[in-house]
Amino acid sequence: MSEPASISTGIAERYATAIFEIAKENNDLAGLETGINDLAAALGDSAELRDLIASPLVSRAEQESAITAVADKMGLHAILRNTLGLMAQKRRLFVVPQLVQVLRDMLADERGEVTADVSSAKALTKTQMDKLSKTLSERVGKTVTINATVDESLIGGLVVKVGSKMIDSSIRSKLNSLQNAMKEVG
């Protein structure tokens, strides 16, 4: 991971932990999740909002008033709204996308869920997805949601990432291993 991305994730994790703990104490994780989803949708839909949180040209006060106005208009969770205002004061709004992702991961973990990123050479059928999900759930001990993508360069097989673990059973990696072994021989 690059250093700036690592720093941004670290900042996001500290804010996310505080938000999550407060929401958990108030028994309002569902309200927090709704707010996170609304915020993520707004970030995805609005270039102006993305520019607001990333622009160093906008003053702290302008960022704070704009982000709290947006949060009020959206009806965001109070904890989330207050944190966004604080982040604007501290010039930390640029980590909002990472904050959303970290909070989603924390909520999923609280529910006993984990997401597996699966790349395959061809699109997986429903039956294959169900079987893979069941197998991964048994190995991980949590409910597994599969995020499937197609990568034709794999030739065949799968690349599965669950958290920090990766299983690469693709033909491409096997061919690369064979090529490396052949280089060592002679």
PDB file of C-alpha atoms in Angstrom, residues 3 10 17 21 25 30 32 39-40 57 63 65 100 116 128 149 151 157 159 185:
ATOM      1  CA  GLU A   3       2.129   5.758   2.055  1.00  0.00           C
ATOM      2  CA  GLY A  10      -5.368   5.255   9.244  1.00  0.00           C
ATOM      3  CA  THR A  17     -13.944   3.590  15.271  1.00  0.00           C
ATOM      4  CA  GLU A  21     -18.543   2.892  19.091  1.00  0.00           C
ATOM      5  CA  GLU A  25     -23.521   2.462  22.602  1.00  0.00           C
ATOM      6  CA  ALA A  30     -29.048   0.432  11.664  1.00  0.00           C
ATOM      7  CA  LEU A  32     -25.687   4.572  11.036  1.00  0.00           C
ATOM      8  CA  LEU A  39     -23.499   9.350   1.993  1.00  0.00           C
ATOM      9  CA  ALA A  40     -21.875   6.814  -0.350  1.00  0.00           C
ATOM     10  CA  LEU A  57      -8.948  25.726  -2.244  1.00  0.00           C
ATOM     11  CA  GLN A  63     -16.173  23.128   3.903  1.00  0.00           C
ATOM     12  CA  SER A  65     -20.825  24.866   6.511  1.00  0.00           C
ATOM     13  CA  VAL A 100     -17.441   4.968   4.368  1.00  0.00           C
ATOM     14  CA  ALA A 116     -14.940 -12.185  -0.737  1.00  0.00           C
ATOM     15  CA  GLN A 128     -21.211 -21.967  -8.582  1.00  0.00           C
ATOM     16  CA  THR A 149     -15.632  -9.990 -11.360  1.00  0.00           C
ATOM     17  CA  ASP A 151     -10.815 -11.289 -15.635  1.00  0.00           C
ATOM     18  CA  GLY A 157      -9.632 -20.964 -12.409  1.00  0.00           C
ATOM     19  CA  VAL A 159      -8.567 -15.805  -7.566  1.00  0.00           C
ATOM     20  CA  VAL A 185      16.463 -25.498 -14.211  1.00  0.00           C
TER      21      VAL A 185
END
